[in-house]
Structures are given as structure tokens and as C-alpha cells.
GROMACS .gro file of N, CA and C in nm:
model
  459
    1UNK      N    1   8.347  15.897   9.724
    1UNK     CA    2   8.364  15.887   9.853
    1UNK      C    3   8.403  16.017   9.903
    2UNK      N    4   8.392  16.061  10.049
    2UNK     CA    5   8.404  16.220  10.049
    2UNK      C    6   8.429  16.129  10.194
    3UNK      N    7   8.489  16.191  10.281
    3UNK     CA    8   8.558  16.177  10.457
    3UNK      C    9   8.619  16.307  10.498
    4UNK      N   10   8.517  16.257  10.632
    4UNK     CA   11   8.561  16.428  10.704
    4UNK      C   12   8.560  16.331  10.852
    5UNK      N   13   8.517  16.456  10.936
    5UNK     CA   14   8.484  16.423  11.115
    5UNK      C   15   8.340  16.454  11.112
    6UNK      N   16   8.318  16.422  11.244
    6UNK     CA   17   8.189  16.469  11.287
    6UNK      C   18   8.189  16.389  11.394
    7UNK      N   19   8.129  16.547  11.511
    7UNK     CA   20   8.089  16.496  11.644
    7UNK      C   21   8.010  16.415  11.662
    8UNK      N   22   8.060  16.366  11.799
    8UNK     CA   23   7.915  16.261  11.803
    8UNK      C   24   7.880  16.287  11.925
    9UNK      N   25   7.766  16.223  11.985
    9UNK     CA   26   7.659  16.302  12.062
    9UNK      C   27   7.713  16.352  12.181
   10UNK      N   28   7.847  16.242  12.246
   10UNK     CA   29   7.973  16.201  12.357
   10UNK      C   30   8.069  16.324  12.348
   11UNK      N   31   8.041  16.405  12.193
   11UNK     CA   32   8.175  16.525  12.213
   11UNK      C   33   8.285  16.541  12.162
   12UNK      N   34   8.271  16.348  12.117
   12UNK     CA   35   8.409  16.310  12.096
   12UNK      C   36   8.425  16.339  11.934
   13UNK      N   37   8.575  16.387  11.831
   13UNK     CA   38   8.539  16.376  11.673
   13UNK      C   39   8.565  16.231  11.580
   14UNK      N   40   8.471  16.178  11.520
   14UNK     CA   41   8.555  16.061  11.524
   14UNK      C   42   8.480  16.084  11.301
   15UNK      N   43   8.634  15.914  11.282
   15UNK     CA   44   8.625  15.969  11.118
   15UNK      C   45   8.516  15.888  11.056
   16UNK      N   46   8.454  15.939  10.952
   16UNK     CA   47   8.417  15.939  10.869
   16UNK      C   48   8.388  15.841  10.676
   17UNK      N   49   8.362  15.796  10.602
   17UNK     CA   50   8.367  15.754  10.491
   17UNK      C   51   8.225  15.815  10.417
   18UNK      N   52   8.207  15.877  10.321
   18UNK     CA   53   8.052  15.891  10.312
   18UNK      C   54   8.068  15.815  10.150
   19UNK      N   55   7.954  15.685  10.090
   19UNK     CA   56   7.980  15.592   9.953
   19UNK      C   57   7.865  15.673   9.889
   20UNK      N   58   7.878  15.705   9.775
   20UNK     CA   59   7.680  15.735   9.708
   20UNK      C   60   7.594  15.652   9.752
   21UNK      N   61   7.446  15.611   9.808
   21UNK     CA   62   7.406  15.485   9.821
   21UNK      C   63   7.419  15.463   9.910
   22UNK      N   64   7.492  15.504   9.994
   22UNK     CA   65   7.592  15.355  10.122
   22UNK      C   66   7.530  15.498  10.257
   23UNK      N   67   7.603  15.578  10.258
   23UNK     CA   68   7.515  15.712  10.362
   23UNK      C   69   7.671  15.673  10.416
   24UNK      N   70   7.662  15.711  10.547
   24UNK     CA   71   7.769  15.724  10.601
   24UNK      C   72   7.851  15.641  10.725
   25UNK      N   73   7.953  15.602  10.701
   25UNK     CA   74   8.029  15.539  10.782
   25UNK      C   75   8.090  15.596  10.885
   26UNK      N   76   8.127  15.489  10.996
   26UNK     CA   77   8.231  15.580  11.129
   26UNK      C   78   8.317  15.408  11.117
   27UNK      N   79   8.384  15.494  11.036
   27UNK     CA   80   8.551  15.428  11.058
   27UNK      C   81   8.589  15.364  11.146
   28UNK      N   82   8.600  15.453  11.244
   28UNK     CA   83   8.598  15.349  11.401
   28UNK      C   84   8.807  15.460  11.407
   29UNK      N   85   8.781  15.404  11.572
   29UNK     CA   86   8.949  15.488  11.620
   29UNK      C   87   9.006  15.333  11.627
   30UNK      N   88   9.169  15.359  11.650
   30UNK     CA   89   9.252  15.210  11.710
   30UNK      C   90   9.229  15.231  11.915
   31UNK      N   91   9.129  15.234  11.970
   31UNK     CA   92   9.115  15.188  12.017
   31UNK      C   93   9.082  15.321  12.161
   32UNK      N   94   9.084  15.399  12.114
   32UNK     CA   95   9.079  15.539  12.149
   32UNK      C   96   8.932  15.563  12.176
   33UNK      N   97   8.932  15.705  12.202
   33UNK     CA   98   8.721  15.766  12.137
   33UNK      C   99   8.728  15.873  12.033
   34UNK      N  100   8.850  15.895  11.967
   34UNK     CA  101   8.833  16.004  11.873
   34UNK      C  102   8.929  15.925  11.758
   35UNK      N  103   8.895  16.004  11.611
   35UNK     CA  104   8.978  16.033  11.532
   35UNK      C  105   8.921  16.084  11.407
   36UNK      N  106   9.033  16.136  11.284
   36UNK     CA  107   8.947  16.233  11.199
   36UNK      C  108   9.017  16.134  11.090
   37UNK      N  109   8.969  16.189  10.991
   37UNK     CA  110   9.025  16.147  10.859
   37UNK      C  111   9.035  16.325  10.779
   38UNK      N  112   9.139  16.239  10.694
   38UNK     CA  113   9.222  16.411  10.603
   38UNK      C  114   9.200  16.405  10.464
   39UNK      N  115   9.233  16.208  10.427
   39UNK     CA  116   9.244  16.203  10.240
   39UNK      C  117   9.187  16.030  10.254
   40UNK      N  118   9.116  16.118  10.075
   40UNK     CA  119   9.080  15.955  10.006
   40UNK      C  120   9.125  15.941   9.874
   41UNK      N  121   9.218  15.750   9.851
   41UNK     CA  122   9.268  15.766   9.736
   41UNK      C  123   9.082  15.665   9.701
   42UNK      N  124   9.150  15.704   9.595
   42UNK     CA  125   9.054  15.607   9.444
   42UNK      C  126   8.965  15.527   9.510
   43UNK      N  127   9.105  15.457   9.545
   43UNK     CA  128   9.076  15.231   9.594
   43UNK      C  129   8.943  15.319   9.735
   44UNK      N  130   8.972  15.378   9.748
   44UNK     CA  131   8.947  15.387   9.920
   44UNK      C  132   8.958  15.375  10.015
   45UNK      N  133   9.064  15.378  10.048
   45UNK     CA  134   9.190  15.415  10.152
   45UNK      C  135   9.167  15.520  10.172
   46UNK      N  136   9.129  15.547  10.321
   46UNK     CA  137   9.139  15.680  10.423
   46UNK      C  138   9.279  15.675  10.477
   47UNK      N  139   9.295  15.782  10.532
   47UNK     CA  140   9.436  15.797  10.606
   47UNK      C  141   9.384  15.932  10.710
   48UNK      N  142   9.416  15.963  10.822
   48UNK     CA  143   9.446  16.035  10.924
   48UNK      C  144   9.477  16.032  11.055
   49UNK      N  145   9.368  15.986  11.154
   49UNK     CA  146   9.501  16.021  11.260
   49UNK      C  147   9.367  15.902  11.356
   50UNK      N  148   9.362  15.835  11.476
   50UNK     CA  149   9.260  15.778  11.543
   50UNK      C  150   9.405  15.809  11.707
   51UNK      N  151   9.309  15.836  11.783
   51UNK     CA  152   9.356  15.845  11.950
   51UNK      C  153   9.349  15.648  11.985
   52UNK      N  154   9.476  15.612  12.035
   52UNK     CA  155   9.462  15.502  12.117
   52UNK      C  156   9.401  15.453  12.187
   53UNK      N  157   9.400  15.306  12.264
   53UNK     CA  158   9.354  15.290  12.432
   53UNK      C  159   9.429  15.382  12.482
   54UNK      N  160   9.504  15.461  12.517
   54UNK     CA  161   9.597  15.537  12.561
   54UNK      C  162   9.540  15.708  12.555
   55UNK      N  163   9.533  15.712  12.417
   55UNK     CA  164   9.428  15.838  12.440
   55UNK      C  165   9.529  15.898  12.328
   56UNK      N  166   9.635  15.855  12.285
   56UNK     CA  167   9.747  15.938  12.209
   56UNK      C  168   9.673  15.928  12.013
   57UNK      N  169   9.711  16.029  11.994
   57UNK     CA  170   9.639  16.026  11.854
   57UNK      C  171   9.807  15.943  11.740
   58UNK      N  172   9.723  15.875  11.669
   58UNK     CA  173   9.840  15.788  11.562
   58UNK      C  174   9.768  15.796  11.432
   59UNK      N  175   9.891  15.845  11.365
   59UNK     CA  176   9.831  15.863  11.232
   59UNK      C  177   9.795  15.681  11.160
   60UNK      N  178   9.688  15.658  11.083
   60UNK     CA  179   9.622  15.547  11.093
   60UNK      C  180   9.595  15.553  10.958
   61UNK      N  181   9.578  15.421  10.897
   61UNK     CA  182   9.536  15.384  10.715
   61UNK      C  183   9.408  15.322  10.751
   62UNK      N  184   9.273  15.345  10.713
   62UNK     CA  185   9.166  15.238  10.696
   62UNK      C  186   9.190  15.186  10.572
   63UNK      N  187   9.190  15.042  10.561
   63UNK     CA  188   9.148  14.990  10.447
   63UNK      C  189   9.119  14.884  10.412
   64UNK      N  190   9.003  14.805  10.364
   64UNK     CA  191   8.882  14.782  10.350
   64UNK      C  192   8.852  14.724  10.522
   65UNK      N  193   8.794  14.856  10.572
   65UNK     CA  194   8.703  14.816  10.700
   65UNK      C  195   8.784  14.792  10.793
   66UNK      N  196   8.925  14.808  10.819
   66UNK     CA  197   9.024  14.772  10.911
   66UNK      C  198   9.127  14.907  10.937
   67UNK      N  199   9.115  14.916  11.028
   67UNK     CA  200   9.223  14.989  11.105
   67UNK      C  201   9.358  15.016  11.136
   68UNK      N  202   9.421  15.022  11.003
   68UNK     CA  203   9.635  15.025  11.015
   68UNK      C  204   9.692  15.187  11.117
   69UNK      N  205   9.732  15.043  11.260
   69UNK     CA  206   9.805  15.198  11.380
   69UNK      C  207   9.934  15.197  11.271
   70UNK      N  208   9.932  15.328  11.164
   70UNK     CA  209  10.113  15.343  11.110
   70UNK      C  210  10.216  15.403  11.216
   71UNK      N  211  10.189  15.388  11.359
   71UNK     CA  212  10.288  15.448  11.445
   71UNK      C  213  10.356  15.526  11.470
   72UNK      N  214  10.464  15.561  11.485
   72UNK     CA  215  10.528  15.686  11.504
   72UNK      C  216  10.721  15.665  11.493
   73UNK      N  217  10.754  15.789  11.467
   73UNK     CA  218  10.923  15.847  11.477
   73UNK      C  219  11.020  15.770  11.590
   74UNK      N  220  10.860  15.766  11.642
   74UNK     CA  221  10.986  15.718  11.776
   74UNK      C  222  10.924  15.789  11.950
   75UNK      N  223  10.837  15.904  11.906
   75UNK     CA  224  10.726  15.991  12.034
   75UNK      C  225  10.625  15.922  12.016
   76UNK      N  226  10.567  16.034  12.003
   76UNK     CA  227  10.380  16.027  12.121
   76UNK      C  228  10.313  16.002  12.038
   77UNK      N  229  10.305  16.113  11.888
   77UNK     CA  230  10.182  16.117  11.830
   77UNK      C  231  10.241  16.122  11.653
   78UNK      N  232  10.124  16.042  11.566
   78UNK     CA  233  10.154  16.113  11.452
   78UNK      C  234  10.054  16.121  11.377
   79UNK      N  235  10.041  16.191  11.272
   79UNK     CA  236   9.899  16.183  11.185
   79UNK      C  237   9.916  16.156  11.060
   80UNK      N  238   9.830  16.145  11.001
   80UNK     CA  239   9.850  16.135  10.798
   80UNK      C  240   9.788  16.235  10.769
   81UNK      N  241   9.893  16.303  10.633
   81UNK     CA  242   9.775  16.389  10.549
   81UNK      C  243   9.725  16.384  10.397
   82UNK      N  244   9.784  16.267  10.336
   82UNK     CA  245   9.726  16.228  10.231
   82UNK      C  246   9.779  16.085  10.213
   83UNK      N  247   9.725  16.067  10.086
   83UNK     CA  248   9.794  15.859  10.041
   83UNK      C  249   9.753  15.865   9.909
   84UNK      N  250   9.830  15.825   9.799
   84UNK     CA  251   9.830  15.810   9.687
   84UNK      C  252   9.790  15.650   9.662
   85UNK      N  253   9.713  15.653   9.522
   85UNK     CA  254   9.673  15.556   9.421
   85UNK      C  255   9.764  15.445   9.504
   86UNK      N  256   9.893  15.454   9.505
   86UNK     CA  257   9.973  15.345   9.506
   86UNK      C  258   9.952  15.243   9.712
   87UNK      N  259   9.865  15.353   9.743
   87UNK     CA  260   9.892  15.285   9.881
   87UNK      C  261  10.024  15.394   9.925
   88UNK      N  262  10.065  15.436   9.889
   88UNK     CA  263  10.180  15.574   9.986
   88UNK      C  264  10.153  15.645  10.062
   89UNK      N  265  10.178  15.600  10.199
   89UNK     CA  266  10.097  15.719  10.337
   89UNK      C  267  10.224  15.838  10.343
   90UNK      N  268  10.160  15.966  10.389
   90UNK     CA  269  10.252  16.063  10.398
   90UNK      C  270  10.211  16.177  10.538
   91UNK      N  271  10.285  16.178  10.619
   91UNK     CA  272  10.199  16.292  10.763
   91UNK      C  273  10.313  16.331  10.822
   92UNK      N  274  10.318  16.344  10.916
   92UNK     CA  275  10.385  16.399  11.000
   92UNK      C  276  10.426  16.278  11.210
   93UNK      N  277  10.510  16.361  11.199
   93UNK     CA  278  10.541  16.252  11.350
   93UNK      C  279  10.674  16.338  11.439
   94UNK      N  280  10.582  16.312  11.539
   94UNK     CA  281  10.741  16.295  11.678
   94UNK      C  282  10.746  16.262  11.649
   95UNK      N  283  10.934  16.255  11.681
   95UNK     CA  284  11.045  16.191  11.719
   95UNK      C  285  11.090  16.162  11.835
   96UNK      N  286  11.202  16.105  11.851
   96UNK     CA  287  11.234  16.005  12.061
   96UNK      C  288  11.267  16.139  12.071
   97UNK      N  289  11.275  16.264  12.030
   97UNK     CA  290  11.399  16.380  12.059
   97UNK      C  291  11.249  16.486  12.020
   98UNK      N  292  11.119  16.426  12.003
   98UNK     CA  293  11.037  16.595  11.984
   98UNK      C  294  11.041  16.650  11.956
   99UNK      N  295  11.115  16.681  11.765
   99UNK     CA  296  11.076  16.707  11.763
   99UNK      C  297  11.017  16.710  11.600
  100UNK      N  298  10.901  16.769  11.511
  100UNK     CA  299  10.793  16.665  11.450
  100UNK      C  300  10.879  16.693  11.283
  101UNK      N  301  10.855  16.555  11.197
  101UNK     CA  302  10.905  16.505  11.064
  101UNK      C  303  10.776  16.507  11.036
  102UNK      N  304  10.857  16.498  10.898
  102UNK     CA  305  10.751  16.449  10.755
  102UNK      C  306  10.818  16.268  10.823
  103UNK      N  307  10.733  16.240  10.742
  103UNK     CA  308  10.707  16.026  10.691
  103UNK      C  309  10.636  15.998  10.572
  104UNK      N  310  10.716  15.949  10.504
  104UNK     CA  311  10.626  15.843  10.462
  104UNK      C  312  10.650  15.701  10.490
  105UNK      N  313  10.506  15.637  10.423
  105UNK     CA  314  10.484  15.491  10.507
  105UNK      C  315  10.465  15.434  10.355
  106UNK      N  316  10.441  15.318  10.352
  106UNK     CA  317  10.540  15.225  10.248
  106UNK      C  318  10.548  15.098  10.285
  107UNK      N  319  10.508  14.964  10.263
  107UNK     CA  320  10.518  14.881  10.244
  107UNK      C  321  10.556  14.790  10.445
  108UNK      N  322  10.469  14.850  10.508
  108UNK     CA  323  10.476  14.834  10.640
  108UNK      C  324  10.530  14.902  10.725
  109UNK      N  325  10.649  15.016  10.657
  109UNK     CA  326  10.703  15.103  10.731
  109UNK      C  327  10.713  15.254  10.738
  110UNK      N  328  10.804  15.306  10.857
  110UNK     CA  329  10.746  15.411  10.793
  110UNK      C  330  10.894  15.471  10.798
  111UNK      N  331  10.938  15.588  10.723
  111UNK     CA  332  11.043  15.641  10.681
  111UNK      C  333  11.035  15.761  10.707
  112UNK      N  334  11.182  15.803  10.782
  112UNK     CA  335  11.172  15.943  10.831
  112UNK      C  336  11.213  16.039  10.713
  113UNK      N  337  11.132  16.122  10.657
  113UNK     CA  338  11.244  16.266  10.528
  113UNK      C  339  11.320  16.328  10.651
  114UNK      N  340  11.322  16.299  10.725
  114UNK     CA  341  11.396  16.480  10.800
  114UNK      C  342  11.401  16.591  10.801
  115UNK      N  343  11.496  16.628  10.859
  115UNK     CA  344  11.540  16.746  10.841
  115UNK      C  345  11.583  16.878  10.814
  116UNK      N  346  11.623  17.003  10.853
  116UNK     CA  347  11.748  17.043  10.805
  116UNK      C  348  11.868  17.004  10.897
  117UNK      N  349  11.966  16.991  10.850
  117UNK     CA  350  12.097  16.930  10.963
  117UNK      C  351  12.093  17.098  11.087
  118UNK      N  352  12.096  17.046  11.140
  118UNK     CA  353  12.137  17.098  11.310
  118UNK      C  354  11.947  17.153  11.357
  119UNK      N  355  11.902  17.085  11.284
  119UNK     CA  356  11.729  17.004  11.371
  119UNK      C  357  11.700  17.113  11.328
  120UNK      N  358  11.540  17.089  11.382
  120UNK     CA  359  11.451  17.132  11.274
  120UNK      C  360  11.302  17.084  11.244
  121UNK      N  361  11.212  17.109  11.226
  121UNK     CA  362  11.126  17.039  11.236
  121UNK      C  363  11.092  17.027  11.091
  122UNK      N  364  10.999  16.936  11.042
  122UNK     CA  365  10.929  16.902  10.831
  122UNK      C  366  10.795  16.867  10.858
  123UNK      N  367  10.765  16.913  10.756
  123UNK     CA  368  10.569  16.855  10.750
  123UNK      C  369  10.600  16.800  10.623
  124UNK      N  370  10.435  16.783  10.644
  124UNK     CA  371  10.400  16.721  10.434
  124UNK      C  372  10.285  16.706  10.428
  125UNK      N  373  10.211  16.792  10.320
  125UNK     CA  374  10.145  16.855  10.261
  125UNK      C  375   9.988  16.705  10.173
  126UNK      N  376  10.171  16.638  10.108
  126UNK     CA  377  10.031  16.623   9.954
  126UNK      C  378  10.173  16.459   9.895
  127UNK      N  379  10.109  16.366   9.854
  127UNK     CA  380  10.227  16.315   9.759
  127UNK      C  381  10.133  16.261   9.613
  128UNK      N  382  10.201  16.256   9.545
  128UNK     CA  383  10.118  16.205   9.388
  128UNK      C  384  10.110  16.072   9.354
  129UNK      N  385  10.120  16.032   9.241
  129UNK     CA  386  10.127  15.831   9.223
  129UNK      C  387  10.273  15.828   9.144
  130UNK      N  388  10.370  16.000   9.127
  130UNK     CA  389  10.513  15.949   9.184
  130UNK      C  390  10.605  15.923   9.230
  131UNK      N  391  10.555  15.931   9.325
  131UNK     CA  392  10.580  15.957   9.473
  131UNK      C  393  10.683  16.071   9.502
  132UNK      N  394  10.594  16.197   9.437
  132UNK     CA  395  10.639  16.306   9.465
  132UNK      C  396  10.616  16.376   9.617
  133UNK      N  397  10.680  16.359   9.657
  133UNK     CA  398  10.630  16.479   9.827
  133UNK      C  399  10.649  16.571   9.850
  134UNK      N  400  10.525  16.669   9.911
  134UNK     CA  401  10.548  16.814   9.929
  134UNK      C  402  10.547  16.884  10.053
  135UNK      N  403  10.609  16.942  10.087
  135UNK     CA  404  10.568  16.967  10.233
  135UNK      C  405  10.739  17.089  10.230
  136UNK      N  406  10.753  17.102  10.381
  136UNK     CA  407  10.835  17.238  10.424
  136UNK      C  408  10.909  17.143  10.519
  137UNK      N  409  11.063  17.191  10.535
  137UNK     CA  410  11.151  17.187  10.636
  137UNK      C  411  11.222  17.307  10.691
  138UNK      N  412  11.230  17.350  10.855
  138UNK     CA  413  11.336  17.444  10.845
  138UNK      C  414  11.306  17.446  11.037
  139UNK      N  415  11.285  17.582  11.116
  139UNK     CA  416  11.303  17.634  11.219
  139UNK      C  417  11.211  17.776  11.222
  140UNK      N  418  11.124  17.771  11.317
  140UNK     CA  419  11.047  17.857  11.320
  140UNK      C  420  11.034  17.969  11.204
  141UNK      N  421  11.097  18.069  11.167
  141UNK     CA  422  11.030  18.151  11.109
  141UNK      C  423  11.135  18.095  10.955
  142UNK      N  424  11.185  17.994  10.972
  142UNK     CA  425  11.354  18.001  10.825
  142UNK      C  426  11.243  17.892  10.798
  143UNK      N  427  11.133  17.914  10.684
  143UNK     CA  428  11.057  17.773  10.688
  143UNK      C  429  11.121  17.779  10.488
  144UNK      N  430  11.176  17.626  10.431
  144UNK     CA  431  11.160  17.629  10.387
  144UNK      C  432  11.011  17.503  10.211
  145UNK      N  433  11.041  17.508  10.068
  145UNK     CA  434  10.956  17.470  10.102
  145UNK      C  435  11.070  17.355  10.052
  146UNK      N  436  11.001  17.204  10.048
  146UNK     CA  437  11.067  17.106   9.972
  146UNK      C  438  10.970  17.031   9.887
  147UNK      N  439  11.098  16.915   9.792
  147UNK     CA  440  10.987  16.855   9.707
  147UNK      C  441  11.045  16.743   9.729
  148UNK      N  442  11.034  16.614   9.843
  148UNK     CA  443  11.158  16.392   9.764
  148UNK      C  444  11.063  16.365   9.714
  149UNK      N  445  11.113  16.293   9.697
  149UNK     CA  446  11.160  16.230   9.542
  149UNK      C  447  11.100  16.059   9.588
  150UNK      N  448  11.038  15.992   9.575
  150UNK     CA  449  11.066  15.894   9.630
  150UNK      C  450  11.104  15.754   9.503
  151UNK      N  451  11.183  15.642   9.540
  151UNK     CA  452  11.182  15.546   9.423
  151UNK      C  453  11.070  15.537   9.375
  152UNK      N  454  11.041  15.446   9.269
  152UNK     CA  455  10.898  15.362   9.246
  152UNK      C  456  10.953  15.178   9.327
  153UNK      N  457  10.858  15.105   9.420
  153UNK     CA  458  10.852  14.962   9.422
  153UNK      C  459  10.852  14.924   9.329
   0.00000   0.00000   0.00000
């Protein structure tokens, strides 16, 4: 399975999944006009972002033909960057105070992975099968690599 984004005739970006023998499938949106796929796992779960009916981008999980809105950490926007075989999703979301924090989504809930004490932001790049998450925390030019470990379910 290959995932990505393709421009439509009306110049919107649409997430797709390409499967051998079946071609390209438009994954849809969350009611808006655009979407982007970022990653896929071996089970066929696809993650990325999609516009809501209000035109705001939210992290999304496409599973078994259905788009699941993963929500936000209280802010307006979010996007997913990776998914592991356990179905755990990681990404970045705006918080209620406007900071961007890394998140873990599992069992239907988004969890804030936090940032440095005193403010700042965090990003996330990937998650492995053991629930280890890599990303960065910091503010401005003071960025630090970080490894979060999620307890087994």
C-alpha cells in the first residue's frame, strides 16, 4: 500500500491509498474539501489530516473505509504523522493556548505529550511497535531530541 496526496481538478489536495491490483482510492475528508495522507501501517490504517466542514484541518485516521476525526488538544488544528501496528497514532495539535504539542492517540483518546516546563512546543516524527515515540521539544532555536515511551496496553 502506498499513500499520499494528489491534486484534484478543482485544485484541492486529496489523500489517497494505492493498492496493487486495485489502483488509487480517494480517502475522502472530514466534510471539507482537502486531505493529506502521511503514513500507513501493515493493517492498512492510514493517518494524516483532513479538512472539516468548517475548513479546519484535523488529524484523521482512515480505517476500513471510514474517516475518524482524532480531534485536537483544545486548539483549532491538528495533524497525524505516523501509526504503528497497534493502531497508536502520533502527531501534533494546537493547544487551547495556541502552542503546538505532540500527541498520542489510542483507544479513542488524544493525550498531550507535553513540552518543556515554562512553555515551548513539541513535535513528533514516528512511533514504533513498542510504543516508543521520537520527536523534539523546545522553543525557538533551543530544540532538543526526545524519546517518549508509552506503557503497554
